[in-house]
Amino acid sequence: MILSQTQKGSLTILGGFLTHLVCGAIFNWGTLNIYMTSYFRTQGDQDLQISTGVAIYPIMMIFVATGMPLGIQGIRLFGSARKYLYFASLLTMFFQFISSYTTHFWQYVLAYGVGFGVSTGSIYFVPLYMGYLYFPKRKGMVAGIILCGYGLSALIFGFIFFQLVNPNNKDPEKDSIDGQFYFQGKSVDVALNVPSSIRYCCIIQVFLLLLGSSLVCYHPEQIGEQEKRVYIMPNSFIKTQKIKKNFQPAPNVKTALCSKHFFYLILIGVLGTGFGILVNSNYKTIGKKVIVDDKFMTMVGSFSSLANGLSRLFWSSLIDKYSFKQLITSIFILQIFLALTMQLSFYHKIYYLFQVYLIVSNMGGTLTLYPPFSAQIFGVQVGSKIFGLYWYGFGFANFVQFLIVREFEKKIGFINIFYIYAGITFLALVVLFIADFKPDWSKYYKENNQNVKKQQQNMRIQKN
């Protein structure tokens, strides 16, 4: 059966959604932290604290960013996006599986934070890139559907993991030393269920990864194919043409990285994502100060994961109609309001759930607008290669919130930290106001054409 380009593109998007259901496990750490920390406290790290366990979240973001450029190069190396995804999927599950046998937190950081992070990072942009090739004028739609899977991952696997690890809904107990809650004493069996629960999740995840990889289709314009055609028809490659000012993408990665547009995007990402990451990774720690109900807090995590997924569909669908600047401005204004009113959510459980839902929706919206906008402003090829660098910015924001919570939470409390992030988000708005996102890459192409002409003239002179 011969499929049309639209059908192949639709299958590719579906495949991307399924693979991202696994890759998005990074956002599940807010749910997993208390279980993993409790488990390692029963093994070789008796003094491990929740605040230390949070550290794996920024570490994972950094290594996800490290893996992102590898995916596009993997397509070139394997000659097929599908083949590379098979390889990366098996590697991902290898790291996930061996993480269940670790007995020290540092071992888990290496297996899950570093190994799993790099391998899922290399998968991240591959289906997005292939989807953009099939639907070049609907990048927002492509990103929204695929990244919805990334956001929903924590909802699905958070629920599955909870049913496996804590089927009787036992509550954690307050530790007499650091005042935090852990699964210990009468609830220690919950902590001991962690390794087997991870392995059961692996079985489901490897199925989703391989099925999703099988649905990603070949596209004749994918990276590596152009080079093959150039090799076959070298004379058709070097030619001069009239430059269309608003059509050409960034000529190369170096030019894109040296542009003010890239600098603005990194700075806005660092300043604008910290608050959402803070709440997403600490919602249990924040909530348990007034809500001692593990089942309800797991429901909060489920709703925040739902927000992370659905918000990606919503915001990315708008980028094909509205400017990046307009959408991010709306997100940041709402985020400032939420940061200033967060303390009110402590008065009722349902209000707390709703507040976390909106905050994580904002975070999901910010993160999901970056892939299509990067492709819009720099082009699909260059935008896909540099996208991982934005995640270094997100990872840096994650480290900052981790350090702020670790050093200042006991001194000033979460409420004052929320006020600090309201100010940081306002700075992001200021940067957004002065930022310019209308690049003119045509001058670089003109310079390149002039250089090509000079090279051709020199070659003729040398021949004569």
GROMACS .gro file of N, CA and C in nm, residues 155-230:
model
  228
  155LEU      N    1   0.158   1.218   3.376
  155LEU     CA    2   0.023   1.183   3.417
  155LEU      C    3   0.004   1.032   3.410
  156ILE      N    4   0.041   0.974   3.296
  156ILE     CA    5   0.017   0.831   3.274
  156ILE      C    6   0.107   0.746   3.361
  157PHE      N    7   0.238   0.773   3.355
  157PHE     CA    8   0.330   0.689   3.429
  157PHE      C    9   0.336   0.725   3.577
  158GLY      N   10   0.297   0.847   3.612
  158GLY     CA   11   0.284   0.880   3.752
  158GLY      C   12   0.175   0.798   3.817
  159PHE      N   13   0.062   0.782   3.745
  159PHE     CA   14  -0.050   0.702   3.796
  159PHE      C   15  -0.012   0.554   3.803
  160ILE      N   16   0.052   0.503   3.695
  160ILE     CA   17   0.092   0.363   3.692
  160ILE      C   18   0.191   0.334   3.805
  161PHE      N   19   0.290   0.422   3.819
  161PHE     CA   20   0.392   0.401   3.921
  161PHE      C   21   0.330   0.404   4.061
  162PHE      N   22   0.237   0.496   4.085
  162PHE     CA   23   0.173   0.505   4.216
  162PHE      C   24   0.097   0.376   4.248
  163GLN      N   25   0.024   0.322   4.150
  163GLN     CA   26  -0.052   0.199   4.173
  163GLN      C   27   0.040   0.081   4.203
  164LEU      N   28   0.159   0.082   4.143
  164LEU     CA   29   0.254  -0.026   4.165
  164LEU      C   30   0.327  -0.012   4.298
  165VAL      N   31   0.369   0.111   4.329
  165VAL     CA   32   0.457   0.132   4.445
  165VAL      C   33   0.378   0.150   4.575
  166ASN      N   34   0.258   0.205   4.567
  166ASN     CA   35   0.181   0.233   4.689
  166ASN      C   36   0.034   0.195   4.670
  167PRO      N   37   0.006   0.067   4.646
  167PRO     CA   38  -0.131   0.024   4.615
  167PRO      C   39  -0.229   0.045   4.730
  168ASN      N   40  -0.178   0.050   4.853
  168ASN     CA   41  -0.265   0.067   4.970
  168ASN      C   42  -0.275   0.212   5.018
  169ASN      N   43  -0.219   0.304   4.940
  169ASN     CA   44  -0.226   0.447   4.970
  169ASN      C   45  -0.178   0.480   5.112
  170LYS      N   46  -0.061   0.428   5.145
  170LYS     CA   47  -0.005   0.459   5.277
  170LYS      C   48   0.056   0.599   5.275
  171ASP      N   49   0.045   0.668   5.386
  171ASP     CA   50   0.100   0.803   5.397
  171ASP      C   51   0.244   0.799   5.446
  172PRO      N   52   0.326   0.892   5.398
  172PRO     CA   53   0.464   0.900   5.448
  172PRO      C   54   0.465   0.950   5.592
  173GLU      N   55   0.576   0.925   5.660
  173GLU     CA   56   0.589   0.967   5.800
  173GLU      C   57   0.691   1.080   5.812
  174LYS      N   58   0.665   1.169   5.905
  174LYS     CA   59   0.754   1.283   5.924
  174LYS      C   60   0.881   1.240   5.994
  175ASP      N   61   0.994   1.282   5.938
  175ASP     CA   62   1.123   1.247   5.996
  175ASP      C   63   1.155   1.341   6.113
  176SER      N   64   1.205   1.286   6.221
  176SER     CA   65   1.231   1.364   6.341
  176SER      C   66   1.354   1.453   6.330
  177ILE      N   67   1.439   1.425   6.229
  177ILE     CA   68   1.564   1.502   6.215
  177ILE      C   69   1.547   1.623   6.123
  178ASP      N   70   1.505   1.599   5.998
  178ASP     CA   71   1.495   1.712   5.903
  178ASP      C   72   1.353   1.765   5.886
  179GLY      N   73   1.254   1.697   5.949
  179GLY     CA   74   1.117   1.747   5.943
  179GLY      C   75   1.044   1.719   5.814
  180GLN      N   76   1.109   1.648   5.720
  180GLN     CA   77   1.046   1.614   5.593
  180GLN      C   78   0.973   1.481   5.604
  181PHE      N   79   0.890   1.450   5.504
  181PHE     CA   80   0.812   1.327   5.505
  181PHE      C   81   0.878   1.222   5.416
  182TYR      N   82   0.886   1.098   5.467
  182TYR     CA   83   0.944   0.987   5.392
  182TYR      C   84   0.861   0.861   5.417
  183PHE      N   85   0.876   0.764   5.328
  183PHE     CA   86   0.813   0.635   5.350
  183PHE      C   87   0.910   0.551   5.433
  184GLN      N   88   0.882   0.545   5.560
  184GLN     CA   89   0.968   0.477   5.657
  184GLN      C   90   0.880   0.425   5.771
  185GLY      N   91   0.941   0.349   5.860
  185GLY     CA   92   0.862   0.296   5.970
  185GLY      C   93   0.753   0.203   5.920
  186LYS      N   94   0.626   0.234   5.951
  186LYS     CA   95   0.514   0.148   5.911
  186LYS      C   96   0.490   0.149   5.760
  187SER      N   97   0.539   0.252   5.690
  187SER     CA   98   0.516   0.260   5.545
  187SER      C   99   0.642   0.228   5.464
  188VAL      N  100   0.742   0.165   5.525
  188VAL     CA  101   0.868   0.139   5.457
  188VAL      C  102   0.851   0.044   5.340
  189ASP      N  103   0.747  -0.041   5.342
  189ASP     CA  104   0.726  -0.133   5.231
  189ASP      C  105   0.700  -0.060   5.100
  190VAL      N  106   0.648   0.062   5.108
  190VAL     CA  107   0.629   0.143   4.987
  190VAL      C  108   0.764   0.173   4.923
  191ALA      N  109   0.861   0.212   5.005
  191ALA     CA  110   0.995   0.240   4.954
  191ALA      C  111   1.058   0.116   4.892
  192LEU      N  112   1.035   0.001   4.953
  192LEU     CA  113   1.096  -0.122   4.903
  192LEU      C  114   1.031  -0.172   4.774
  193ASN      N  115   0.916  -0.119   4.739
  193ASN     CA  116   0.850  -0.157   4.613
  193ASN      C  117   0.908  -0.084   4.492
  194VAL      N  118   0.995   0.015   4.516
  194VAL     CA  119   1.043   0.102   4.408
  194VAL      C  120   1.112   0.026   4.295
  195PRO      N  121   1.212  -0.061   4.321
  195PRO     CA  122   1.283  -0.127   4.209
  195PRO      C  123   1.191  -0.207   4.117
  196SER      N  124   1.103  -0.288   4.174
  196SER     CA  125   1.013  -0.370   4.090
  196SER      C  126   0.916  -0.282   4.012
  197SER      N  127   0.874  -0.171   4.071
  197SER     CA  128   0.782  -0.080   4.002
  197SER      C  129   0.848  -0.018   3.880
  198ILE      N  130   0.976   0.017   3.892
  198ILE     CA  131   1.050   0.073   3.778
  198ILE      C  132   1.058  -0.029   3.666
  199ARG      N  133   1.082  -0.156   3.700
  199ARG     CA  134   1.096  -0.260   3.597
  199ARG      C  135   0.965  -0.287   3.525
  200TYR      N  136   0.855  -0.283   3.597
  200TYR     CA  137   0.724  -0.300   3.532
  200TYR      C  138   0.698  -0.184   3.435
  201CYS      N  139   0.734  -0.065   3.476
  201CYS     CA  140   0.717   0.051   3.387
  201CYS      C  141   0.802   0.037   3.262
  202CYS      N  142   0.921  -0.022   3.277
  202CYS     CA  143   1.011  -0.042   3.162
  202CYS      C  144   0.945  -0.126   3.052
  203ILE      N  145   0.870  -0.227   3.092
  203ILE     CA  146   0.804  -0.315   2.995
  203ILE      C  147   0.706  -0.235   2.909
  204ILE      N  148   0.629  -0.149   2.974
  204ILE     CA  149   0.533  -0.066   2.900
  204ILE      C  150   0.605   0.036   2.814
  205GLN      N  151   0.708   0.096   2.867
  205GLN     CA  152   0.778   0.203   2.797
  205GLN      C  153   0.853   0.154   2.673
  206VAL      N  154   0.915   0.037   2.681
  206VAL     CA  155   0.988  -0.012   2.564
  206VAL      C  156   0.891  -0.045   2.451
  207PHE      N  157   0.771  -0.092   2.485
  207PHE     CA  158   0.669  -0.118   2.383
  207PHE      C  159   0.628   0.012   2.313
  208LEU      N  160   0.603   0.117   2.391
  208LEU     CA  161   0.563   0.246   2.335
  208LEU      C  162   0.673   0.305   2.248
  209LEU      N  163   0.798   0.294   2.293
  209LEU     CA  164   0.910   0.349   2.216
  209LEU      C  165   0.927   0.279   2.082
  210LEU      N  166   0.922   0.147   2.083
  210LEU     CA  167   0.942   0.072   1.958
  210LEU      C  168   0.824   0.090   1.863
  211LEU      N  169   0.702   0.094   1.917
  211LEU     CA  170   0.586   0.118   1.832
  211LEU      C  171   0.592   0.257   1.771
  212GLY      N  172   0.622   0.356   1.854
  212GLY     CA  173   0.632   0.493   1.803
  212GLY      C  174   0.740   0.508   1.700
  213SER      N  175   0.855   0.445   1.722
  213SER     CA  176   0.966   0.451   1.626
  213SER      C  177   0.927   0.391   1.492
  214SER      N  178   0.848   0.285   1.496
  214SER     CA  179   0.806   0.216   1.373
  214SER      C  180   0.715   0.304   1.287
  215LEU      N  181   0.648   0.401   1.348
  215LEU     CA  182   0.553   0.485   1.275
  215LEU      C  183   0.618   0.607   1.210
  216VAL      N  184   0.743   0.638   1.249
  216VAL     CA  185   0.812   0.755   1.192
  216VAL      C  186   0.858   0.720   1.051
  217CYS      N  187   0.814   0.798   0.953
  217CYS     CA  188   0.837   0.766   0.812
  217CYS      C  189   0.956   0.845   0.753
  218TYR      N  190   1.012   0.786   0.649
  218TYR     CA  191   1.122   0.850   0.575
  218TYR      C  192   1.070   0.970   0.496
  219HIS      N  193   1.151   1.075   0.490
  219HIS     CA  194   1.118   1.192   0.407
  219HIS      C  195   1.238   1.223   0.317
  220PRO      N  196   1.214   1.248   0.189
  220PRO     CA  197   1.326   1.270   0.095
  220PRO      C  198   1.409   1.395   0.124
  221GLU      N  199   1.358   1.487   0.205
  221GLU     CA  200   1.433   1.609   0.237
  221GLU      C  201   1.504   1.602   0.371
  222GLN      N  202   1.504   1.485   0.434
  222GLN     CA  203   1.567   1.474   0.565
  222GLN      C  204   1.718   1.493   0.555
  223ILE      N  205   1.780   1.526   0.665
  223ILE     CA  206   1.923   1.553   0.668
  223ILE      C  207   2.001   1.433   0.615
  224GLY      N  208   2.100   1.461   0.534
  224GLY     CA  209   2.179   1.355   0.472
  224GLY      C  210   2.139   1.327   0.329
  225GLU      N  211   2.010   1.344   0.297
  225GLU     CA  212   1.963   1.317   0.161
  225GLU      C  213   2.006   1.427   0.065
  226GLN      N  214   2.006   1.551   0.112
  226GLN     CA  215   2.049   1.660   0.026
  226GLN      C  216   2.195   1.644  -0.013
  227GLU      N  217   2.278   1.602   0.086
  227GLU     CA  218   2.419   1.582   0.058
  227GLU      C  219   2.440   1.474  -0.047
  228LYS      N  220   2.356   1.368  -0.044
  228LYS     CA  221   2.366   1.262  -0.144
  228LYS      C  222   2.337   1.316  -0.283
  229ARG      N  223   2.234   1.401  -0.293
  229ARG     CA  224   2.198   1.456  -0.424
  229ARG      C  225   2.305   1.553  -0.473
  230VAL      N  226   2.367   1.624  -0.378
  230VAL     CA  227   2.474   1.715  -0.415
  230VAL      C  228   2.592   1.637  -0.471
   0.00000   0.00000   0.00000
